[in-house]
């Protein structure tokens, strides 16, 4: 009985999510932010065939056989891109330490399916998942690609590579006698282990490597200011990963970890809280992206004040030290000319609220056009996929729309009304179609 029910659910999911039969659409866009040119265009037609945009034309035209999607009252943009999410995690659900020993990888998988859907419905058609059980996130990515589940296109790092006792060591804070299968998957001590772990991750299907050169906030005991991976370990990761054409994302709060990781050649600094003017100079010289994750900063401060019981030992104190500084850092980095890639740390806050990051970035002092660019251009370049983040012929038909213009009111991006992904309408008039 149970088996039949499950099979039925699986069949329904497959039918609901299977890619639509090839179909031609033309979108009549009242305003268009194309993700390429500065400014906006009015009254533009976007022609979609299968999963791609085939033409972008001035005026409202209707090619023979194309179904019209009338967004003539709205503002149309490329699908949003978030370069820092954790689809399988949700720290808002309760104490993180407790969750890590009461939640199985099956729970994480099913949570990931739900969170992927929420993220897509929020208008995010592409994400980088920078930390989760390798087998689980690789499976999610494959299921999305196959059309089995609805979610953003995914580029995944699998488990975070961390030194013993560092930000990515799941055993932190537990009785040393305790262990769990998988807890050692990301632990690297010494360059040789780092090389091996990168190769194993590559074999297991990841698209990038995530390392934690500094301590972090949502972990027990490690110091966000300290550089906890050695330069030799970071270099071993970067050299091996780049040989395998995998970019490297480095979680780093303290200045030394930011400076060293950037100089060694990581592709992005995640968070970057305590960066200095020297850090910005090094990042510019090496073309390193900053992924600011302001919602994470704001959320951990909120937790520390309202729900310290959800945080493990030492986390509340660290949150108060790190959280408030992140917005200041973003403004300073932008002013210094550091490349910015939009990223939010979804999973630290509720999935599907990624759009809040745009508002926080504008509040931090970044101009709206540059904030939008950080998602369409910054995150797309960091991911390394030229067919996302732009409305142009040859790009994926990943297209969203808001009722009002986000250039005038950035909070509109928290109310995305229309979402098309790969030529398939997944949300229309604010209503999910998946
Ligand atoms: Zn994160």
Coordinates of N, CA and C in Angstrom, one line a residue, residues 168-362:
X168 N 34.2 23.9 9.0 CA 33.4 22.8 8.3 C 33.6 21.5 9.0
X169 N 34.1 21.4 10.2 CA 34.2 20.1 10.9 C 32.9 19.9 11.7
X170 N 32.1 18.9 11.2 CA 30.8 18.6 11.9 C 30.9 18.1 13.3
X171 N 32.1 17.6 13.7 CA 32.3 17.1 15.0 C 32.5 18.2 16.1
X172 N 32.7 19.4 15.6 CA 32.9 20.5 16.6 C 31.8 20.6 17.6
X173 N 32.1 20.6 18.9 CA 31.2 20.8 20.0 C 30.6 19.5 20.5
X174 N 30.9 18.4 19.9 CA 30.4 17.1 20.4 C 31.4 16.4 21.2
X175 N 30.9 15.5 22.1 CA 31.7 14.5 22.8 C 32.7 13.9 21.7
X176 N 34.0 14.0 21.9 CA 34.9 13.4 20.9 C 34.7 11.9 20.7
X177 N 34.0 11.2 21.6 CA 33.8 9.8 21.4 C 32.7 9.6 20.3
X178 N 31.9 10.6 20.0 CA 30.8 10.5 19.0 C 31.3 10.7 17.6
X179 N 30.7 9.9 16.6 CA 31.0 10.2 15.2 C 29.8 9.8 14.4
X180 N 29.8 10.1 13.1 CA 28.7 9.8 12.3 C 29.3 9.6 10.9
X181 N 28.7 8.6 10.1 CA 29.3 8.4 8.8 C 29.2 9.7 8.0
X182 N 30.2 10.1 7.3 CA 30.2 11.3 6.5 C 30.8 12.5 7.2
X183 N 31.0 12.5 8.5 CA 31.6 13.6 9.2 C 33.0 13.9 8.7
X184 N 33.7 12.8 8.2 CA 35.1 13.0 7.8 C 35.2 13.4 6.3
X185 N 34.1 13.4 5.6 CA 34.2 13.6 4.2 C 34.9 14.8 3.7
X186 N 34.8 15.9 4.5 CA 35.4 17.1 4.0 C 36.7 17.5 4.8
X187 N 37.1 16.7 5.7 CA 38.2 17.1 6.6 C 39.6 16.9 5.9
X188 N 40.3 18.0 5.8 CA 41.7 18.0 5.2 C 42.7 18.6 6.1
X189 N 43.7 17.8 6.4 CA 44.8 18.3 7.2 C 46.1 18.0 6.4
X190 N 46.7 19.0 5.9 CA 47.9 18.9 5.1 C 47.6 18.9 3.6
X191 N 48.6 19.3 2.8 CA 48.4 19.5 1.4 C 48.0 18.1 0.7
X192 N 48.6 17.1 1.1 CA 48.3 15.8 0.4 C 46.9 15.4 0.6
X193 N 46.3 15.5 1.8 CA 44.9 15.2 2.0 C 44.0 16.2 1.2
X194 N 44.5 17.4 1.1 CA 43.7 18.4 0.3 C 43.6 18.0 -1.2
X195 N 44.7 17.6 -1.7 CA 44.7 17.1 -3.1 C 43.8 16.0 -3.3
X196 N 43.9 15.0 -2.4 CA 43.0 13.8 -2.5 C 41.5 14.1 -2.4
X197 N 41.2 15.0 -1.5 CA 39.7 15.3 -1.3 C 39.2 16.1 -2.5
X198 N 40.0 17.0 -3.1 CA 39.5 17.7 -4.3 C 39.3 16.6 -5.4
X199 N 40.2 15.7 -5.6 CA 40.0 14.7 -6.6 C 38.8 13.8 -6.4
X200 N 38.6 13.5 -5.1 CA 37.4 12.6 -4.8 C 36.1 13.4 -5.1
X201 N 36.1 14.7 -4.7 CA 34.9 15.5 -5.0 C 34.7 15.6 -6.5
X202 N 35.7 15.8 -7.3 CA 35.6 15.8 -8.7 C 35.0 14.6 -9.2
X203 N 35.6 13.4 -8.8 CA 35.1 12.1 -9.2 C 33.6 12.0 -8.8
X204 N 33.2 12.6 -7.7 CA 31.8 12.4 -7.2 C 30.8 13.4 -7.9
X205 N 31.3 14.3 -8.8 CA 30.4 15.1 -9.6 C 30.2 16.5 -9.2
X206 N 31.1 17.1 -8.4 CA 30.9 18.5 -8.0 C 31.3 19.4 -9.1
X207 N 30.9 20.7 -9.0 CA 31.2 21.7 -10.1 C 32.2 22.8 -9.6
X208 N 32.4 22.8 -8.3 CA 33.3 23.7 -7.7 C 33.8 23.1 -6.3
X209 N 34.8 23.8 -5.8 CA 35.3 23.3 -4.4 C 35.1 24.5 -3.5
X210 N 34.6 24.2 -2.3 CA 34.4 25.2 -1.2 C 35.4 24.9 -0.1
X211 N 36.2 25.9 0.3 CA 37.1 25.7 1.5 C 36.8 26.8 2.5
X212 N 37.3 26.5 3.7 CA 37.0 27.5 4.8 C 38.4 27.9 5.5
X213 N 39.1 28.8 4.8 CA 40.4 29.2 5.3 C 40.3 29.9 6.7
X214 N 39.2 30.5 7.0 CA 39.0 31.1 8.3 C 37.9 30.4 9.1
X215 N 37.8 30.7 10.4 CA 36.7 30.1 11.2 C 35.4 30.8 10.7
X216 N 34.3 30.4 11.4 CA 33.0 30.9 10.9 C 32.1 31.2 12.1
X217 N 30.9 31.6 11.8 CA 29.9 32.0 12.8 C 29.1 30.8 13.3
X218 N 28.4 30.1 12.3 CA 27.5 29.0 12.7 C 28.2 27.7 12.9
X219 N 29.2 27.7 13.8 CA 30.0 26.6 14.1 C 30.6 26.8 15.5
X220 N 30.9 25.7 16.2 CA 31.3 25.9 17.6 C 32.8 26.0 17.8
X221 N 33.2 27.1 18.4 CA 34.6 27.2 18.9 C 35.6 27.8 18.0
X222 N 35.4 27.7 16.7 CA 36.4 28.2 15.8 C 36.3 29.7 15.6
X223 N 37.5 30.4 15.4 CA 37.6 31.8 15.5 C 37.4 32.4 14.0
X224 N 36.4 33.2 13.8 CA 36.2 33.8 12.4 C 37.4 34.6 12.0
X225 N 38.1 35.2 12.9 CA 39.2 36.1 12.6 C 40.5 35.4 12.2
X226 N 40.6 34.1 12.7 CA 41.8 33.3 12.5 C 41.9 32.6 11.2
X227 N 43.1 32.6 10.6 CA 43.3 31.7 9.4 C 43.6 30.3 9.9
X228 N 42.7 29.4 9.6 CA 42.8 28.0 10.2 C 43.3 27.0 9.2
X229 N 43.3 27.3 7.9 CA 43.9 26.5 6.9 C 45.3 27.1 6.6
X230 N 46.3 26.2 6.4 CA 47.6 26.8 6.0 C 47.6 27.2 4.6
X231 N 48.6 28.1 4.2 CA 48.7 28.5 2.8 C 49.0 27.3 1.9
X232 N 49.8 26.4 2.5 CA 50.1 25.2 1.7 C 48.8 24.3 1.4
X233 N 47.9 24.3 2.3 CA 46.7 23.5 2.1 C 45.8 24.2 1.1
X234 N 45.7 25.6 1.2 CA 44.9 26.3 0.3 C 45.5 26.2 -1.1
X235 N 46.8 26.3 -1.2 CA 47.4 26.2 -2.6 C 47.2 24.8 -3.2
X236 N 47.3 23.8 -2.4 CA 47.1 22.4 -2.9 C 45.7 22.3 -3.4
X237 N 44.7 22.9 -2.7 CA 43.3 22.8 -3.2 C 43.2 23.6 -4.5
X238 N 43.7 24.8 -4.5 CA 43.5 25.7 -5.7 C 44.2 25.1 -6.9
X239 N 45.4 24.6 -6.8 CA 46.2 24.0 -7.9 C 45.4 22.8 -8.5
X240 N 45.0 21.9 -7.6 CA 44.3 20.7 -8.0 C 43.0 21.0 -8.6
X241 N 42.2 21.9 -8.0 CA 40.9 22.2 -8.5 C 41.0 22.9 -9.9
X242 N 41.9 23.8 -10.0 CA 42.0 24.5 -11.3 C 42.4 23.6 -12.4
X243 N 43.3 22.7 -12.1 CA 43.7 21.7 -13.1 C 42.5 20.9 -13.6
X244 N 41.5 20.7 -12.7 CA 40.3 20.0 -13.0 C 39.2 20.9 -13.5
X245 N 39.5 22.2 -13.7 CA 38.6 23.2 -14.2 C 37.4 23.4 -13.2
X246 N 37.7 23.3 -11.9 CA 36.8 23.6 -10.8 C 37.1 24.9 -10.2
X247 N 36.3 25.9 -10.1 CA 36.6 27.1 -9.4 C 36.6 26.8 -7.9
X248 N 37.2 27.7 -7.1 CA 37.3 27.5 -5.7 C 36.7 28.7 -5.0
X249 N 35.7 28.4 -4.1 CA 35.1 29.4 -3.3 C 35.6 29.3 -1.9
X250 N 36.1 30.4 -1.3 CA 36.7 30.4 0.0 C 35.9 31.2 1.0
X251 N 35.3 30.5 2.0 CA 34.7 31.2 3.1 C 35.8 31.9 3.9
X252 N 35.7 33.2 4.1 CA 36.8 33.9 4.9 C 36.2 35.1 5.5
X253 N 36.4 35.2 6.8 CA 36.0 36.4 7.6 C 37.2 37.3 7.9
X254 N 38.2 36.8 8.5 CA 39.4 37.5 8.9 C 40.2 38.0 7.8
X255 N 40.9 39.1 8.0 CA 41.7 39.7 6.9 C 42.8 38.8 6.4
X256 N 43.5 38.1 7.3 CA 44.7 37.3 6.9 C 44.2 36.2 5.9
X257 N 43.1 35.5 6.3 CA 42.6 34.4 5.5 C 42.1 35.0 4.1
X258 N 41.5 36.2 4.1 CA 41.0 36.8 2.9 C 42.2 37.1 2.0
X259 N 43.2 37.7 2.5 CA 44.4 38.2 1.8 C 45.2 37.0 1.2
X260 N 45.4 36.0 2.1 CA 46.2 34.8 1.6 C 45.5 34.0 0.6
X261 N 44.2 33.7 0.8 CA 43.4 32.9 -0.1 C 43.3 33.6 -1.5
X262 N 43.1 35.0 -1.5 CA 43.0 35.7 -2.7 C 44.3 35.7 -3.5
X263 N 45.4 35.9 -2.8 CA 46.7 35.9 -3.4 C 47.1 34.5 -4.0
X264 N 46.6 33.5 -3.3 CA 46.9 32.1 -3.8 C 46.1 31.8 -5.0
X265 N 44.9 32.4 -5.1 CA 44.2 32.3 -6.4 C 42.8 31.7 -6.3
X266 N 42.2 31.7 -5.1 CA 40.8 31.3 -5.1 C 39.9 32.2 -5.9
X267 N 38.8 31.8 -6.4 CA 38.0 32.5 -7.3 C 37.0 33.5 -6.6
X268 N 36.6 33.1 -5.4 CA 35.7 34.0 -4.6 C 36.0 34.0 -3.2
X269 N 35.8 35.1 -2.5 CA 35.8 35.2 -1.0 C 34.3 35.3 -0.6
X270 N 33.9 34.3 0.2 CA 32.5 34.3 0.7 C 32.5 35.1 2.0
X271 N 31.6 36.0 2.2 CA 31.4 36.8 3.4 C 32.4 38.0 3.4
X272 N 33.7 37.7 3.6 CA 34.8 38.7 3.6 C 34.7 39.8 4.6
X273 N 34.1 39.5 5.8 CA 33.7 40.5 6.8 C 34.7 41.5 7.2
X274 N 35.9 41.0 7.5 CA 36.9 41.9 8.1 C 38.0 42.3 7.1
X275 N 37.6 42.4 5.8 CA 38.6 42.8 4.8 C 39.1 44.2 5.1
X276 N 40.3 44.5 4.6 CA 40.9 45.8 4.8 C 41.2 46.4 3.4
X277 N 41.7 47.6 3.4 CA 42.0 48.2 2.0 C 43.1 47.4 1.3
X278 N 44.0 46.8 2.1 CA 45.0 45.9 1.5 C 44.3 44.6 0.9
X279 N 43.3 44.1 1.6 CA 42.5 43.0 1.1 C 41.9 43.3 -0.3
X280 N 41.3 44.5 -0.4 CA 40.6 44.9 -1.6 C 41.6 45.0 -2.7
X281 N 42.8 45.5 -2.4 CA 43.9 45.7 -3.4 C 44.3 44.3 -3.9
X282 N 44.5 43.4 -3.0 CA 44.8 42.0 -3.4 C 43.7 41.3 -4.3
X283 N 42.5 41.5 -3.8 CA 41.4 40.9 -4.5 C 41.3 41.5 -6.0
X284 N 41.5 42.8 -6.1 CA 41.4 43.4 -7.4 C 42.5 42.9 -8.3
X285 N 43.7 42.8 -7.7 CA 44.9 42.4 -8.5 C 44.6 40.9 -9.0
X286 N 44.0 40.1 -8.2 CA 43.8 38.7 -8.6 C 42.4 38.4 -9.3
X287 N 41.6 39.5 -9.4 CA 40.3 39.3 -10.0 C 39.3 38.5 -9.1
X288 N 39.6 38.5 -7.8 CA 38.8 37.7 -6.8 C 37.4 38.3 -6.6
X289 N 36.3 37.5 -6.7 CA 35.0 38.0 -6.4 C 34.7 38.1 -4.9
X290 N 33.9 39.1 -4.5 CA 33.4 39.0 -3.1 C 31.9 38.6 -3.2
X291 N 31.5 37.6 -2.4 CA 30.1 37.2 -2.3 C 29.6 37.6 -0.9
X292 N 28.9 38.7 -0.9 CA 28.7 39.4 0.4 C 27.7 38.7 1.5
X293 N 26.7 38.0 1.1 CA 25.8 37.3 2.0 C 25.3 38.2 3.2
X294 N 24.7 39.3 2.9 CA 24.3 40.2 3.9 C 23.1 39.7 4.7
X295 N 22.2 38.9 4.1 CA 21.1 38.4 4.8 C 21.6 37.5 6.0
X296 N 22.7 36.7 5.7 CA 23.2 35.8 6.7 C 23.7 36.7 7.9
X297 N 24.4 37.8 7.6 CA 24.8 38.6 8.7 C 23.6 39.1 9.5
X298 N 22.6 39.6 8.8 CA 21.4 40.2 9.5 C 20.7 39.1 10.3
X299 N 20.6 37.9 9.7 CA 19.9 36.8 10.4 C 20.6 36.3 11.6
X300 N 21.9 36.1 11.6 CA 22.6 35.6 12.8 C 22.5 36.6 13.9
X301 N 22.5 37.9 13.6 CA 22.4 38.9 14.7 C 21.0 38.8 15.3
X302 N 20.0 38.6 14.4 CA 18.6 38.4 14.9 C 18.4 37.2 15.8
X303 N 19.1 36.1 15.4 CA 19.1 34.9 16.2 C 19.7 35.1 17.5
X304 N 20.9 35.7 17.5 CA 21.7 35.9 18.7 C 20.9 36.8 19.7
X305 N 20.0 37.7 19.2 CA 19.2 38.6 20.1 C 17.9 37.9 20.5
X306 N 17.3 37.2 19.5 CA 15.9 36.7 19.9 C 15.9 35.2 20.2
X307 N 16.7 34.5 19.5 CA 16.7 33.0 19.7 C 18.1 32.4 20.0
X308 N 18.7 32.9 21.0 CA 20.1 32.3 21.3 C 20.0 30.8 21.5
X309 N 18.9 30.3 21.9 CA 18.7 28.8 22.1 C 18.9 28.0 20.8
X310 N 18.7 28.7 19.7 CA 18.9 28.0 18.4 C 20.3 27.9 18.0
X311 N 21.2 28.6 18.7 CA 22.6 28.6 18.4 C 23.4 27.8 19.3
X312 N 24.5 27.2 18.9 CA 25.3 26.4 19.7 C 26.2 27.3 20.6
X313 N 27.0 26.7 21.5 CA 27.9 27.5 22.3 C 28.8 28.4 21.4
X314 N 29.1 29.6 21.8 CA 30.0 30.6 21.2 C 29.4 31.2 20.0
X315 N 28.3 30.7 19.4 CA 27.8 31.2 18.1 C 27.2 32.6 18.3
X316 N 26.5 32.8 19.4 CA 25.8 34.1 19.6 C 26.8 35.2 19.6
X317 N 27.9 35.0 20.4 CA 28.9 36.0 20.6 C 29.6 36.3 19.2
X318 N 29.9 35.3 18.5 CA 30.5 35.5 17.2 C 29.6 36.2 16.2
X319 N 28.3 35.9 16.3 CA 27.3 36.5 15.4 C 27.3 38.0 15.6
X320 N 27.3 38.4 16.9 CA 27.3 39.9 17.2 C 28.5 40.6 16.8
X321 N 29.7 39.9 16.7 CA 30.9 40.5 16.3 C 31.0 40.6 14.8
X322 N 30.4 39.6 14.1 CA 30.6 39.5 12.6 C 29.4 40.1 11.8
X323 N 28.2 39.8 12.3 CA 27.0 40.2 11.5 C 27.0 41.7 11.1
X324 N 27.1 42.6 12.1 CA 26.9 44.0 11.7 C 27.9 44.6 10.8
X325 N 29.1 44.0 10.7 CA 30.2 44.5 9.9 C 30.0 44.2 8.4
X326 N 29.2 43.2 8.1 CA 29.2 42.7 6.7 C 28.7 43.8 5.7
X327 N 27.7 44.6 6.1 CA 27.1 45.6 5.2 C 28.2 46.7 4.9
X328 N 28.9 47.1 6.0 CA 29.9 48.1 5.8 C 31.0 47.6 4.9
X329 N 31.3 46.3 5.0 CA 32.4 45.7 4.2 C 31.9 45.7 2.7
X330 N 30.7 45.4 2.5 CA 30.2 45.4 1.1 C 30.4 46.8 0.4
X331 N 30.0 47.8 1.1 CA 30.1 49.2 0.6 C 31.6 49.5 0.3
X332 N 32.4 49.2 1.3 CA 33.9 49.5 1.1 C 34.5 48.8 -0.1
X333 N 34.1 47.5 -0.2 CA 34.6 46.7 -1.3 C 34.1 47.2 -2.6
X334 N 32.8 47.5 -2.7 CA 32.3 48.1 -4.0 C 33.0 49.4 -4.3
X335 N 33.2 50.2 -3.3 CA 33.9 51.5 -3.6 C 35.3 51.3 -4.1
X336 N 35.9 50.3 -3.5 CA 37.3 50.0 -3.9 C 37.4 49.4 -5.3
X337 N 36.2 49.0 -5.9 CA 36.2 48.4 -7.2 C 36.4 46.9 -7.3
X338 N 36.1 46.2 -6.1 CA 36.2 44.7 -6.1 C 35.0 44.2 -6.8
X339 N 35.2 43.1 -7.6 CA 34.1 42.5 -8.3 C 33.1 41.8 -7.3
X340 N 31.8 42.1 -7.5 CA 30.8 41.5 -6.5 C 29.9 40.5 -7.2
X341 N 29.8 39.4 -6.6 CA 28.8 38.4 -7.1 C 27.7 38.2 -6.0
X342 N 26.5 38.3 -6.4 CA 25.3 38.2 -5.5 C 25.3 36.8 -4.9
X343 N 25.2 36.8 -3.5 CA 25.0 35.5 -2.8 C 24.5 35.8 -1.4
X344 N 23.7 34.8 -0.9 CA 22.8 35.1 0.2 C 23.0 34.2 1.5
X345 N 23.5 33.0 1.3 CA 23.6 32.0 2.4 C 22.2 31.5 2.8
X346 N 21.4 31.3 1.7 CA 20.1 30.7 2.0 C 20.3 29.4 2.8
X347 N 19.4 29.1 3.8 CA 19.6 28.0 4.7 C 20.0 28.5 6.1
X348 N 20.7 29.7 6.1 CA 20.9 30.4 7.4 C 19.6 31.1 7.7
X349 N 18.9 31.5 6.6 CA 17.5 32.1 6.7 C 16.6 31.2 5.9
X350 N 15.3 31.6 5.9 CA 14.3 30.8 5.2 C 14.5 30.8 3.7
X351 N 14.5 29.6 3.1 CA 14.6 29.4 1.7 C 13.5 30.2 1.0
X352 N 13.8 30.8 -0.1 CA 12.8 31.5 -0.9 C 12.7 33.0 -0.6
X353 N 13.5 33.4 0.4 CA 13.5 34.8 0.7 C 14.8 35.5 0.2
X354 N 15.4 34.8 -0.8 CA 16.7 35.3 -1.3 C 16.7 36.8 -1.8
X355 N 15.5 37.2 -2.3 CA 15.4 38.5 -2.8 C 15.6 39.7 -1.9
X356 N 15.6 39.4 -0.6 CA 15.9 40.4 0.5 C 17.3 40.9 0.3
X357 N 18.2 40.1 -0.2 CA 19.6 40.5 -0.3 C 19.7 41.8 -1.1
X358 N 18.9 41.9 -2.2 CA 19.0 43.1 -3.1 C 18.7 44.3 -2.2
X359 N 17.7 44.3 -1.4 CA 17.3 45.4 -0.6 C 18.5 45.8 0.4
X360 N 19.0 44.7 1.0 CA 20.1 45.0 2.0 C 21.3 45.6 1.3
X361 N 21.6 45.1 0.1 CA 22.8 45.7 -0.6 C 22.6 47.1 -1.0
X362 N 21.3 47.5 -1.4 CA 21.0 48.9 -1.7 C 21.1 49.7 -0.4

